[in-house]
C-alpha cells in the first residue's frame, strides 16, 4: 500500500476506503500482482529445465489464492489432509499435490492415497506401516539433514532434535525396509527452517540429498523445501534468490550428467510468495491519548 497525494492506494490505484465501504470491515485484501511478481522471481532464478514451485499453502490457504497460484502454474505443498481437500477443491490435479504431514494416522494416509496425491513419509514406523498396507504406492521420503538453519531455534526444523524427517544417520535402516517390502521411492525431501539467509545451507542440504539419491534408483525428484528470508520492514535483508538459483541449478545439472533420466527440482515457498501481498483493513473505533502515547483501537 502506498501513500499518494496524502491518500493510501493499493495496486492499480484502488482506494482501500472504497473497498471498506463495499465489503465492510475487518477486511483481508490480497494483492495478486505482488504474488505473481514473487512467483516470477523464483521461477526466473532457475534455468533448470525441470524446475517446479510447490506453493506451501500453510502460509495462506485462502481458496482464491490457491486458485491464483494454480493458474500461474504452481503445484501445491500440503501438511494436513484438510489442506489436501482444499487443494482439490481449488482445482489442483491430485498428482500436483504433495502431502507432507507429521504424525498423521494411517487413516489420513489412506485418504490421501485414495485421492491420488503424492505422499511424503518422515518416520521409520510409518515406512514399516507403508510396507504392510501400500507397498506398491510410490512415495517420497523426508530426511532430517541435521542442519541448524533458520532465523531462530523455534523455526529451525532440520536440526538433530527436530521431530521432522528421518535422520540421515538412519538411512541404512530405511534402505533395509525399502528393500524388504520392495517399495518405490520417487522423491527425496528436506526442509531445514524459515528465514534462512545463507545460500550455503540449501547447498549443503542439496549435497546430502544427492548423496542419498544413489540408494534409490527409481528417484524422480528432489525437493529442497523452502525457508527463504522475507522482508518484514522496508530495507530488511532477504535471501538472494538469484544467487541461490544459479548455484543450485549448476549443482543439480552436474548430478544429472551421470543419469539417464534427469531428476526434477522442487522448492516449496510459502511466505516468500504471499507475505508482502496481504493487507488487513479495519475501522478505528477510538483514539486514546495518554500522557506519552496515542493508541488507535
mmCIF file of N, CA and C in Angstrom, residues 14-146:
data_model
loop_
_atom_site.group_PDB
_atom_site.id
_atom_site.type_symbol
_atom_site.label_atom_id
_atom_site.label_comp_id
_atom_site.label_asym_id
_atom_site.label_seq_id
_atom_site.Cartn_x
_atom_site.Cartn_y
_atom_site.Cartn_z
ATOM 1 N N UNK A 14 -6.285 1.409 -6.563
ATOM 2 C CA UNK A 14 -7.515 1.068 -5.840
ATOM 3 C C UNK A 14 -7.521 1.749 -4.478
ATOM 4 N N UNK A 15 -8.631 2.395 -4.153
ATOM 5 C CA UNK A 15 -8.796 3.102 -2.894
ATOM 6 C C UNK A 15 -9.265 2.109 -1.824
ATOM 7 N N UNK A 16 -8.467 1.871 -0.773
ATOM 8 C CA UNK A 16 -8.888 0.912 0.247
ATOM 9 C C UNK A 16 -10.177 1.325 0.958
ATOM 10 N N UNK A 17 -10.428 2.638 1.049
ATOM 11 C CA UNK A 17 -11.660 3.091 1.700
ATOM 12 C C UNK A 17 -12.896 2.659 0.919
ATOM 13 N N UNK A 18 -12.768 2.643 -0.399
ATOM 14 C CA UNK A 18 -13.897 2.195 -1.217
ATOM 15 C C UNK A 18 -14.168 0.707 -1.004
ATOM 16 N N UNK A 19 -13.102 -0.069 -0.841
ATOM 17 C CA UNK A 19 -13.287 -1.495 -0.553
ATOM 18 C C UNK A 19 -13.984 -1.684 0.788
ATOM 19 N N UNK A 20 -13.593 -0.873 1.776
ATOM 20 C CA UNK A 20 -14.226 -0.970 3.097
ATOM 21 C C UNK A 20 -15.711 -0.620 3.026
ATOM 22 N N UNK A 21 -16.039 0.372 2.218
ATOM 23 C CA UNK A 21 -17.450 0.746 2.070
ATOM 24 C C UNK A 21 -18.253 -0.367 1.414
ATOM 25 N N UNK A 22 -17.628 -1.049 0.437
ATOM 26 C CA UNK A 22 -18.343 -2.080 -0.298
ATOM 27 C C UNK A 22 -18.466 -3.379 0.482
ATOM 28 N N UNK A 23 -17.386 -3.780 1.188
ATOM 29 C CA UNK A 23 -17.357 -5.098 1.811
ATOM 30 C C UNK A 23 -17.399 -5.072 3.331
ATOM 31 N N UNK A 24 -17.280 -3.878 3.942
ATOM 32 C CA UNK A 24 -17.258 -3.801 5.389
ATOM 33 C C UNK A 24 -15.889 -4.136 5.964
ATOM 34 N N UNK A 25 -15.797 -4.005 7.289
ATOM 35 C CA UNK A 25 -14.535 -4.304 7.982
ATOM 36 C C UNK A 25 -14.819 -5.226 9.162
ATOM 37 N N UNK A 26 -13.847 -5.981 9.625
ATOM 38 C CA UNK A 26 -12.476 -6.109 9.098
ATOM 39 C C UNK A 26 -12.462 -6.802 7.744
ATOM 40 N N UNK A 27 -11.486 -6.442 6.925
ATOM 41 C CA UNK A 27 -11.420 -6.946 5.555
ATOM 42 C C UNK A 27 -9.985 -7.319 5.203
ATOM 43 N N UNK A 28 -9.797 -8.567 4.776
ATOM 44 C CA UNK A 28 -8.496 -9.005 4.264
ATOM 45 C C UNK A 28 -8.454 -8.779 2.754
ATOM 46 N N UNK A 29 -7.367 -8.143 2.295
ATOM 47 C CA UNK A 29 -7.178 -7.869 0.869
ATOM 48 C C UNK A 29 -5.819 -8.433 0.452
ATOM 49 N N UNK A 30 -5.809 -9.224 -0.608
ATOM 50 C CA UNK A 30 -4.564 -9.812 -1.105
ATOM 51 C C UNK A 30 -4.271 -9.289 -2.499
ATOM 52 N N UNK A 31 -3.048 -8.845 -2.693
ATOM 53 C CA UNK A 31 -2.631 -8.199 -3.932
ATOM 54 C C UNK A 31 -2.049 -9.245 -4.887
ATOM 55 N N UNK A 32 -2.812 -9.593 -5.919
ATOM 56 C CA UNK A 32 -2.393 -10.629 -6.860
ATOM 57 C C UNK A 32 -1.132 -10.235 -7.622
ATOM 58 N N UNK A 33 -0.954 -8.952 -7.886
ATOM 59 C CA UNK A 33 0.221 -8.532 -8.656
ATOM 60 C C UNK A 33 1.512 -8.790 -7.880
ATOM 61 N N UNK A 34 1.472 -8.645 -6.563
ATOM 62 C CA UNK A 34 2.660 -8.924 -5.744
ATOM 63 C C UNK A 34 2.935 -10.420 -5.705
ATOM 64 N N UNK A 35 1.894 -11.223 -5.558
ATOM 65 C CA UNK A 35 2.082 -12.676 -5.545
ATOM 66 C C UNK A 35 2.635 -13.166 -6.878
ATOM 67 N N UNK A 36 2.142 -12.608 -7.966
ATOM 68 C CA UNK A 36 2.655 -13.000 -9.280
ATOM 69 C C UNK A 36 4.107 -12.560 -9.451
ATOM 70 N N UNK A 37 4.435 -11.364 -8.961
ATOM 71 C CA UNK A 37 5.825 -10.891 -9.032
ATOM 72 C C UNK A 37 6.770 -11.852 -8.315
ATOM 73 N N UNK A 38 6.378 -12.292 -7.125
ATOM 74 C CA UNK A 38 7.225 -13.199 -6.358
ATOM 75 C C UNK A 38 7.346 -14.566 -7.027
ATOM 76 N N UNK A 39 6.254 -15.036 -7.597
ATOM 77 C CA UNK A 39 6.290 -16.320 -8.303
ATOM 78 C C UNK A 39 7.229 -16.237 -9.511
ATOM 79 N N UNK A 40 7.144 -15.138 -10.245
ATOM 80 C CA UNK A 40 8.007 -14.966 -11.414
ATOM 81 C C UNK A 40 9.469 -14.801 -10.996
ATOM 82 N N UNK A 41 9.712 -14.194 -9.839
ATOM 83 C CA UNK A 41 11.089 -14.037 -9.355
ATOM 84 C C UNK A 41 11.758 -15.391 -9.136
ATOM 85 N N UNK A 42 11.046 -16.296 -8.480
ATOM 86 C CA UNK A 42 11.677 -17.578 -8.168
ATOM 87 C C UNK A 42 11.781 -18.459 -9.406
ATOM 88 N N UNK A 43 10.794 -18.436 -10.280
ATOM 89 C CA UNK A 43 10.891 -19.267 -11.488
ATOM 90 C C UNK A 43 11.963 -18.733 -12.435
ATOM 91 N N UNK A 44 12.155 -17.411 -12.466
ATOM 92 C CA UNK A 44 13.190 -16.828 -13.327
ATOM 93 C C UNK A 44 14.591 -17.101 -12.792
ATOM 94 N N UNK A 45 14.712 -17.361 -11.492
ATOM 95 C CA UNK A 45 16.029 -17.575 -10.888
ATOM 96 C C UNK A 45 16.620 -18.934 -11.249
ATOM 97 N N UNK A 46 15.782 -19.846 -11.766
ATOM 98 C CA UNK A 46 16.248 -21.195 -12.067
ATOM 99 C C UNK A 46 16.170 -21.459 -13.565
ATOM 100 N N UNK A 47 17.334 -21.707 -14.168
ATOM 101 C CA UNK A 47 17.370 -22.081 -15.582
ATOM 102 C C UNK A 47 17.223 -23.583 -15.733
ATOM 103 N N UNK A 48 17.109 -24.274 -14.631
ATOM 104 C CA UNK A 48 16.971 -25.723 -14.642
ATOM 105 C C UNK A 48 15.681 -26.105 -15.363
ATOM 106 N N UNK A 49 15.741 -26.976 -16.367
ATOM 107 C CA UNK A 49 14.561 -27.226 -17.212
ATOM 108 C C UNK A 49 13.425 -27.963 -16.514
ATOM 109 N N UNK A 50 13.738 -28.725 -15.465
ATOM 110 C CA UNK A 50 12.704 -29.483 -14.761
ATOM 111 C C UNK A 50 12.510 -28.919 -13.354
ATOM 112 N N UNK A 51 12.285 -27.629 -13.289
ATOM 113 C CA UNK A 51 12.098 -26.934 -12.010
ATOM 114 C C UNK A 51 10.612 -26.658 -11.781
ATOM 115 N N UNK A 52 10.158 -26.855 -10.539
ATOM 116 C CA UNK A 52 8.763 -26.579 -10.252
ATOM 117 C C UNK A 52 8.580 -26.030 -8.842
ATOM 118 N N UNK A 53 7.668 -25.082 -8.740
ATOM 119 C CA UNK A 53 7.293 -24.496 -7.455
ATOM 120 C C UNK A 53 6.071 -25.221 -6.910
ATOM 121 N N UNK A 54 6.169 -25.689 -5.666
ATOM 122 C CA UNK A 54 5.013 -26.184 -4.920
ATOM 123 C C UNK A 54 4.686 -25.121 -3.871
ATOM 124 N N UNK A 55 3.571 -24.438 -4.032
ATOM 125 C CA UNK A 55 3.194 -23.405 -3.069
ATOM 126 C C UNK A 55 2.847 -24.042 -1.731
ATOM 127 N N UNK A 56 3.533 -23.614 -0.656
ATOM 128 C CA UNK A 56 3.272 -24.130 0.692
ATOM 129 C C UNK A 56 2.036 -23.437 1.241
ATOM 130 N N UNK A 57 0.898 -24.101 1.095
ATOM 131 C CA UNK A 57 -0.357 -23.400 1.344
ATOM 132 C C UNK A 57 -0.630 -23.141 2.817
ATOM 133 N N UNK A 58 0.196 -23.691 3.726
ATOM 134 C CA UNK A 58 0.030 -23.317 5.132
ATOM 135 C C UNK A 58 0.283 -21.831 5.340
ATOM 136 N N UNK A 59 1.011 -21.195 4.422
ATOM 137 C CA UNK A 59 1.282 -19.765 4.547
ATOM 138 C C UNK A 59 0.020 -18.931 4.368
ATOM 139 N N UNK A 60 -0.883 -19.391 3.495
ATOM 140 C CA UNK A 60 -2.135 -18.677 3.238
ATOM 141 C C UNK A 60 -3.025 -19.600 2.406
ATOM 142 N N UNK A 61 -4.047 -20.166 3.028
ATOM 143 C CA UNK A 61 -4.845 -21.201 2.369
ATOM 144 C C UNK A 61 -6.169 -20.688 1.820
ATOM 145 N N UNK A 62 -6.278 -19.379 1.642
ATOM 146 C CA UNK A 62 -7.469 -18.799 1.012
ATOM 147 C C UNK A 62 -7.699 -19.450 -0.355
ATOM 148 N N UNK A 63 -8.933 -19.885 -0.621
ATOM 149 C CA UNK A 63 -9.213 -20.615 -1.862
ATOM 150 C C UNK A 63 -8.887 -19.806 -3.103
ATOM 151 N N UNK A 64 -9.185 -18.524 -3.072
ATOM 152 C CA UNK A 64 -8.895 -17.686 -4.238
ATOM 153 C C UNK A 64 -7.393 -17.599 -4.490
ATOM 154 N N UNK A 65 -6.614 -17.560 -3.410
ATOM 155 C CA UNK A 65 -5.158 -17.528 -3.539
ATOM 156 C C UNK A 65 -4.651 -18.853 -4.096
ATOM 157 N N UNK A 66 -5.207 -19.962 -3.621
ATOM 158 C CA UNK A 66 -4.803 -21.271 -4.143
ATOM 159 C C UNK A 66 -5.090 -21.359 -5.636
ATOM 160 N N UNK A 67 -6.265 -20.920 -6.024
ATOM 161 C CA UNK A 67 -6.629 -20.966 -7.451
ATOM 162 C C UNK A 67 -5.724 -20.062 -8.275
ATOM 163 N N UNK A 68 -5.318 -18.926 -7.705
ATOM 164 C CA UNK A 68 -4.453 -17.991 -8.424
ATOM 165 C C UNK A 68 -3.093 -18.630 -8.707
ATOM 166 N N UNK A 69 -2.503 -19.283 -7.704
ATOM 167 C CA UNK A 69 -1.206 -19.916 -7.924
ATOM 168 C C UNK A 69 -1.328 -21.102 -8.882
ATOM 169 N N UNK A 70 -2.453 -21.791 -8.842
ATOM 170 C CA UNK A 70 -2.647 -22.881 -9.807
ATOM 171 C C UNK A 70 -2.636 -22.343 -11.230
ATOM 172 N N UNK A 71 -3.275 -21.204 -11.447
ATOM 173 C CA UNK A 71 -3.298 -20.609 -12.786
ATOM 174 C C UNK A 71 -1.900 -20.154 -13.224
ATOM 175 N N UNK A 72 -1.064 -19.768 -12.253
ATOM 176 C CA UNK A 72 0.304 -19.364 -12.590
ATOM 177 C C UNK A 72 1.172 -20.565 -12.963
ATOM 178 N N UNK A 73 0.727 -21.775 -12.584
ATOM 179 C CA UNK A 73 1.487 -22.975 -12.915
ATOM 180 C C UNK A 73 2.078 -23.693 -11.727
ATOM 181 N N UNK A 74 1.760 -23.231 -10.512
ATOM 182 C CA UNK A 74 2.326 -23.857 -9.324
ATOM 183 C C UNK A 74 1.623 -25.166 -8.998
ATOM 184 N N UNK A 75 2.380 -26.065 -8.359
ATOM 185 C CA UNK A 75 1.808 -27.224 -7.699
ATOM 186 C C UNK A 75 1.594 -26.831 -6.236
ATOM 187 N N UNK A 76 1.253 -27.808 -5.382
ATOM 188 C CA UNK A 76 0.843 -27.472 -4.025
ATOM 189 C C UNK A 76 1.544 -28.361 -3.001
ATOM 190 N N UNK A 77 1.981 -27.737 -1.898
ATOM 191 C CA UNK A 77 2.531 -28.458 -0.748
ATOM 192 C C UNK A 77 1.529 -28.378 0.389
ATOM 193 N N UNK A 78 1.119 -29.539 0.921
ATOM 194 C CA UNK A 78 0.107 -29.601 1.980
ATOM 195 C C UNK A 78 0.656 -30.368 3.175
ATOM 196 N N UNK A 79 0.305 -29.911 4.388
ATOM 197 C CA UNK A 79 0.774 -30.583 5.593
ATOM 198 C C UNK A 79 -0.358 -31.264 6.361
ATOM 199 N N UNK A 80 -1.575 -31.157 5.883
ATOM 200 C CA UNK A 80 -2.707 -31.811 6.545
ATOM 201 C C UNK A 80 -3.667 -32.320 5.479
ATOM 202 N N UNK A 81 -4.500 -33.269 5.865
ATOM 203 C CA UNK A 81 -5.478 -33.790 4.918
ATOM 204 C C UNK A 81 -6.506 -32.719 4.589
ATOM 205 N N UNK A 82 -6.729 -31.787 5.525
ATOM 206 C CA UNK A 82 -7.623 -30.661 5.248
ATOM 207 C C UNK A 82 -7.098 -29.780 4.135
ATOM 208 N N UNK A 83 -5.780 -29.531 4.136
ATOM 209 C CA UNK A 83 -5.187 -28.739 3.056
ATOM 210 C C UNK A 83 -5.253 -29.489 1.736
ATOM 211 N N UNK A 84 -5.082 -30.816 1.780
ATOM 212 C CA UNK A 84 -5.228 -31.611 0.554
ATOM 213 C C UNK A 84 -6.616 -31.411 -0.037
ATOM 214 N N UNK A 85 -7.645 -31.460 0.812
ATOM 215 C CA UNK A 85 -9.020 -31.289 0.345
ATOM 216 C C UNK A 85 -9.233 -29.888 -0.223
ATOM 217 N N UNK A 86 -8.620 -28.885 0.410
ATOM 218 C CA UNK A 86 -8.710 -27.522 -0.123
ATOM 219 C C UNK A 86 -8.063 -27.437 -1.502
ATOM 220 N N UNK A 87 -6.903 -28.083 -1.640
ATOM 221 C CA UNK A 87 -6.217 -28.068 -2.924
ATOM 222 C C UNK A 87 -7.036 -28.696 -4.028
ATOM 223 N N UNK A 88 -7.657 -29.819 -3.737
ATOM 224 C CA UNK A 88 -8.517 -30.475 -4.729
ATOM 225 C C UNK A 88 -9.708 -29.595 -5.063
ATOM 226 N N UNK A 89 -10.264 -28.963 -4.033
ATOM 227 C CA UNK A 89 -11.407 -28.057 -4.259
ATOM 228 C C UNK A 89 -11.002 -26.858 -5.115
ATOM 229 N N UNK A 90 -9.739 -26.427 -4.965
ATOM 230 C CA UNK A 90 -9.242 -25.290 -5.743
ATOM 231 C C UNK A 90 -8.893 -25.677 -7.178
ATOM 232 N N UNK A 91 -9.004 -26.960 -7.507
ATOM 233 C CA UNK A 91 -8.800 -27.379 -8.886
ATOM 234 C C UNK A 91 -7.462 -27.996 -9.196
ATOM 235 N N UNK A 92 -6.617 -28.222 -8.184
ATOM 236 C CA UNK A 92 -5.326 -28.856 -8.439
ATOM 237 C C UNK A 92 -5.530 -30.327 -8.798
ATOM 238 N N UNK A 93 -4.788 -30.795 -9.787
ATOM 239 C CA UNK A 93 -4.800 -32.224 -10.100
ATOM 240 C C UNK A 93 -4.141 -32.969 -8.945
ATOM 241 N N UNK A 94 -4.613 -34.155 -8.594
ATOM 242 C CA UNK A 94 -4.026 -34.894 -7.464
ATOM 243 C C UNK A 94 -2.510 -35.061 -7.586
ATOM 244 N N UNK A 95 -2.033 -35.311 -8.806
ATOM 245 C CA UNK A 95 -0.597 -35.524 -8.977
ATOM 246 C C UNK A 95 0.220 -34.242 -8.780
ATOM 247 N N UNK A 96 -0.445 -33.098 -8.667
ATOM 248 C CA UNK A 96 0.241 -31.831 -8.418
ATOM 249 C C UNK A 96 0.215 -31.435 -6.945
ATOM 250 N N UNK A 97 -0.260 -32.327 -6.093
ATOM 251 C CA UNK A 97 -0.327 -32.067 -4.654
ATOM 252 C C UNK A 97 0.629 -33.006 -3.927
ATOM 253 N N UNK A 98 1.499 -32.443 -3.099
ATOM 254 C CA UNK A 98 2.396 -33.228 -2.250
ATOM 255 C C UNK A 98 1.911 -33.113 -0.811
ATOM 256 N N UNK A 99 1.628 -34.267 -0.198
ATOM 257 C CA UNK A 99 1.116 -34.328 1.166
ATOM 258 C C UNK A 99 2.251 -34.704 2.108
ATOM 259 N N UNK A 100 2.650 -33.753 2.976
ATOM 260 C CA UNK A 100 3.783 -33.949 3.880
ATOM 261 C C UNK A 100 3.328 -33.709 5.316
ATOM 262 N N UNK A 101 2.623 -34.672 5.917
ATOM 263 C CA UNK A 101 2.164 -34.479 7.298
ATOM 264 C C UNK A 101 3.244 -34.862 8.300
ATOM 265 N N UNK A 102 2.942 -34.645 9.566
ATOM 266 C CA UNK A 102 3.834 -35.030 10.648
ATOM 267 C C UNK A 102 2.980 -35.676 11.734
ATOM 268 N N UNK A 103 3.208 -36.967 12.008
ATOM 269 C CA UNK A 103 2.442 -37.724 12.989
ATOM 270 C C UNK A 103 0.981 -37.925 12.570
ATOM 271 N N UNK A 104 0.703 -37.966 11.287
ATOM 272 C CA UNK A 104 -0.657 -38.277 10.826
ATOM 273 C C UNK A 104 -0.932 -39.769 11.025
ATOM 274 N N UNK A 105 -2.202 -40.117 11.184
ATOM 275 C CA UNK A 105 -2.589 -41.506 11.338
ATOM 276 C C UNK A 105 -2.722 -42.199 9.997
ATOM 277 N N UNK A 106 -2.752 -43.529 10.016
ATOM 278 C CA UNK A 106 -2.863 -44.293 8.778
ATOM 279 C C UNK A 106 -4.164 -44.002 8.047
ATOM 280 N N UNK A 107 -5.214 -43.616 8.799
ATOM 281 C CA UNK A 107 -6.482 -43.309 8.135
ATOM 282 C C UNK A 107 -6.344 -42.104 7.219
ATOM 283 N N UNK A 108 -5.560 -41.098 7.647
ATOM 284 C CA UNK A 108 -5.355 -39.922 6.798
ATOM 285 C C UNK A 108 -4.479 -40.255 5.602
ATOM 286 N N UNK A 109 -3.456 -41.068 5.815
ATOM 287 C CA UNK A 109 -2.635 -41.500 4.687
ATOM 288 C C UNK A 109 -3.472 -42.291 3.681
ATOM 289 N N UNK A 110 -4.349 -43.143 4.194
ATOM 290 C CA UNK A 110 -5.208 -43.936 3.306
ATOM 291 C C UNK A 110 -6.119 -43.018 2.488
ATOM 292 N N UNK A 111 -6.609 -41.956 3.117
ATOM 293 C CA UNK A 111 -7.450 -40.998 2.402
ATOM 294 C C UNK A 111 -6.658 -40.284 1.312
ATOM 295 N N UNK A 112 -5.412 -39.949 1.614
ATOM 296 C CA UNK A 112 -4.560 -39.280 0.630
ATOM 297 C C UNK A 112 -4.234 -40.215 -0.532
ATOM 298 N N UNK A 113 -3.967 -41.491 -0.222
ATOM 299 C CA UNK A 113 -3.705 -42.469 -1.276
ATOM 300 C C UNK A 113 -4.922 -42.616 -2.181
ATOM 301 N N UNK A 114 -6.111 -42.689 -1.577
ATOM 302 C CA UNK A 114 -7.339 -42.814 -2.355
ATOM 303 C C UNK A 114 -7.564 -41.600 -3.243
ATOM 304 N N UNK A 115 -7.114 -40.429 -2.776
ATOM 305 C CA UNK A 115 -7.274 -39.200 -3.565
ATOM 306 C C UNK A 115 -6.272 -39.129 -4.709
ATOM 307 N N UNK A 116 -5.195 -39.926 -4.650
ATOM 308 C CA UNK A 116 -4.220 -39.949 -5.731
ATOM 309 C C UNK A 116 -3.119 -38.919 -5.630
ATOM 310 N N UNK A 117 -2.953 -38.285 -4.440
ATOM 311 C CA UNK A 117 -1.917 -37.262 -4.302
ATOM 312 C C UNK A 117 -0.571 -37.916 -3.998
ATOM 313 N N UNK A 118 0.507 -37.147 -4.162
ATOM 314 C CA UNK A 118 1.842 -37.639 -3.819
ATOM 315 C C UNK A 118 2.004 -37.618 -2.296
ATOM 316 N N UNK A 119 2.726 -38.610 -1.779
ATOM 317 C CA UNK A 119 2.862 -38.792 -0.341
ATOM 318 C C UNK A 119 4.312 -38.635 0.082
ATOM 319 N N UNK A 120 4.528 -37.953 1.202
ATOM 320 C CA UNK A 120 5.846 -37.777 1.785
ATOM 321 C C UNK A 120 5.845 -38.418 3.176
ATOM 322 N N UNK A 121 6.731 -39.371 3.444
ATOM 323 C CA UNK A 121 6.812 -40.027 4.748
ATOM 324 C C UNK A 121 8.037 -39.533 5.501
ATOM 325 N N UNK A 122 7.885 -39.325 6.824
ATOM 326 C CA UNK A 122 9.011 -38.762 7.574
ATOM 327 C C UNK A 122 9.287 -39.503 8.878
ATOM 328 N N UNK A 123 8.905 -40.801 8.945
ATOM 329 C CA UNK A 123 9.164 -41.579 10.158
ATOM 330 C C UNK A 123 9.362 -43.051 9.791
ATOM 331 N N UNK A 124 10.300 -43.697 10.439
ATOM 332 C CA UNK A 124 10.568 -45.107 10.157
ATOM 333 C C UNK A 124 9.367 -46.004 10.472
ATOM 334 N N UNK A 125 8.659 -45.804 11.599
ATOM 335 C CA UNK A 125 7.465 -46.639 11.825
ATOM 336 C C UNK A 125 6.429 -46.507 10.713
ATOM 337 N N UNK A 126 6.315 -45.306 10.144
ATOM 338 C CA UNK A 126 5.361 -45.137 9.052
ATOM 339 C C UNK A 126 5.855 -45.847 7.788
ATOM 340 N N UNK A 127 7.168 -45.868 7.573
ATOM 341 C CA UNK A 127 7.717 -46.643 6.447
ATOM 342 C C UNK A 127 7.333 -48.119 6.581
ATOM 343 N N UNK A 128 7.450 -48.646 7.789
ATOM 344 C CA UNK A 128 7.105 -50.050 8.021
ATOM 345 C C UNK A 128 5.618 -50.300 7.787
ATOM 346 N N UNK A 129 4.784 -49.372 8.261
ATOM 347 C CA UNK A 129 3.347 -49.487 8.017
ATOM 348 C C UNK A 129 3.026 -49.417 6.528
ATOM 349 N N UNK A 130 3.764 -48.543 5.847
ATOM 350 C CA UNK A 130 3.546 -48.393 4.403
ATOM 351 C C UNK A 130 3.831 -49.715 3.679
ATOM 352 N N UNK A 131 4.889 -50.371 4.113
ATOM 353 C CA UNK A 131 5.229 -51.649 3.508
ATOM 354 C C UNK A 131 4.159 -52.705 3.708
ATOM 355 N N UNK A 132 3.393 -52.596 4.791
ATOM 356 C CA UNK A 132 2.331 -53.556 5.076
ATOM 357 C C UNK A 132 1.029 -53.225 4.351
ATOM 358 N N UNK A 133 0.775 -51.930 4.111
ATOM 359 C CA UNK A 133 -0.518 -51.513 3.565
ATOM 360 C C UNK A 133 -0.474 -51.007 2.125
ATOM 361 N N UNK A 134 0.607 -50.288 1.754
ATOM 362 C CA UNK A 134 0.614 -49.615 0.443
ATOM 363 C C UNK A 134 1.942 -49.802 -0.286
ATOM 364 N N UNK A 135 2.562 -50.963 -0.184
ATOM 365 C CA UNK A 135 3.927 -51.099 -0.682
ATOM 366 C C UNK A 135 4.050 -50.843 -2.183
ATOM 367 N N UNK A 136 2.963 -50.954 -2.924
ATOM 368 C CA UNK A 136 3.022 -50.717 -4.367
ATOM 369 C C UNK A 136 2.760 -49.260 -4.746
ATOM 370 N N UNK A 137 2.473 -48.423 -3.743
ATOM 371 C CA UNK A 137 2.219 -47.000 -3.994
ATOM 372 C C UNK A 137 3.531 -46.233 -3.833
ATOM 373 N N UNK A 138 4.039 -45.597 -4.894
ATOM 374 C CA UNK A 138 5.285 -44.827 -4.776
ATOM 375 C C UNK A 138 5.125 -43.676 -3.785
ATOM 376 N N UNK A 139 6.224 -43.284 -3.159
ATOM 377 C CA UNK A 139 6.164 -42.181 -2.193
ATOM 378 C C UNK A 139 7.515 -41.477 -2.122
ATOM 379 N N UNK A 140 7.551 -40.416 -1.338
ATOM 380 C CA UNK A 140 8.764 -39.634 -1.122
ATOM 381 C C UNK A 140 9.200 -39.811 0.337
ATOM 382 N N UNK A 141 10.450 -39.549 0.602
ATOM 383 C CA UNK A 141 10.980 -39.620 1.958
ATOM 384 C C UNK A 141 11.501 -38.246 2.368
ATOM 385 N N UNK A 142 11.040 -37.789 3.537
ATOM 386 C CA UNK A 142 11.559 -36.542 4.090
ATOM 387 C C UNK A 142 12.707 -36.865 5.040
ATOM 388 N N UNK A 143 13.863 -36.314 4.741
ATOM 389 C CA UNK A 143 15.052 -36.541 5.558
ATOM 390 C C UNK A 143 15.302 -35.360 6.491
ATOM 391 N N UNK A 144 15.850 -35.673 7.639
ATOM 392 C CA UNK A 144 16.351 -34.639 8.550
ATOM 393 C C UNK A 144 17.861 -34.546 8.333
ATOM 394 N N UNK A 145 18.333 -33.436 7.738
ATOM 395 C CA UNK A 145 19.753 -33.357 7.361
ATOM 396 C C UNK A 145 20.682 -32.978 8.513
ATOM 397 N N UNK A 146 20.106 -32.707 9.702
ATOM 398 C CA UNK A 146 20.898 -32.280 10.855
ATOM 399 C C UNK A 146 21.652 -30.989 10.542
#
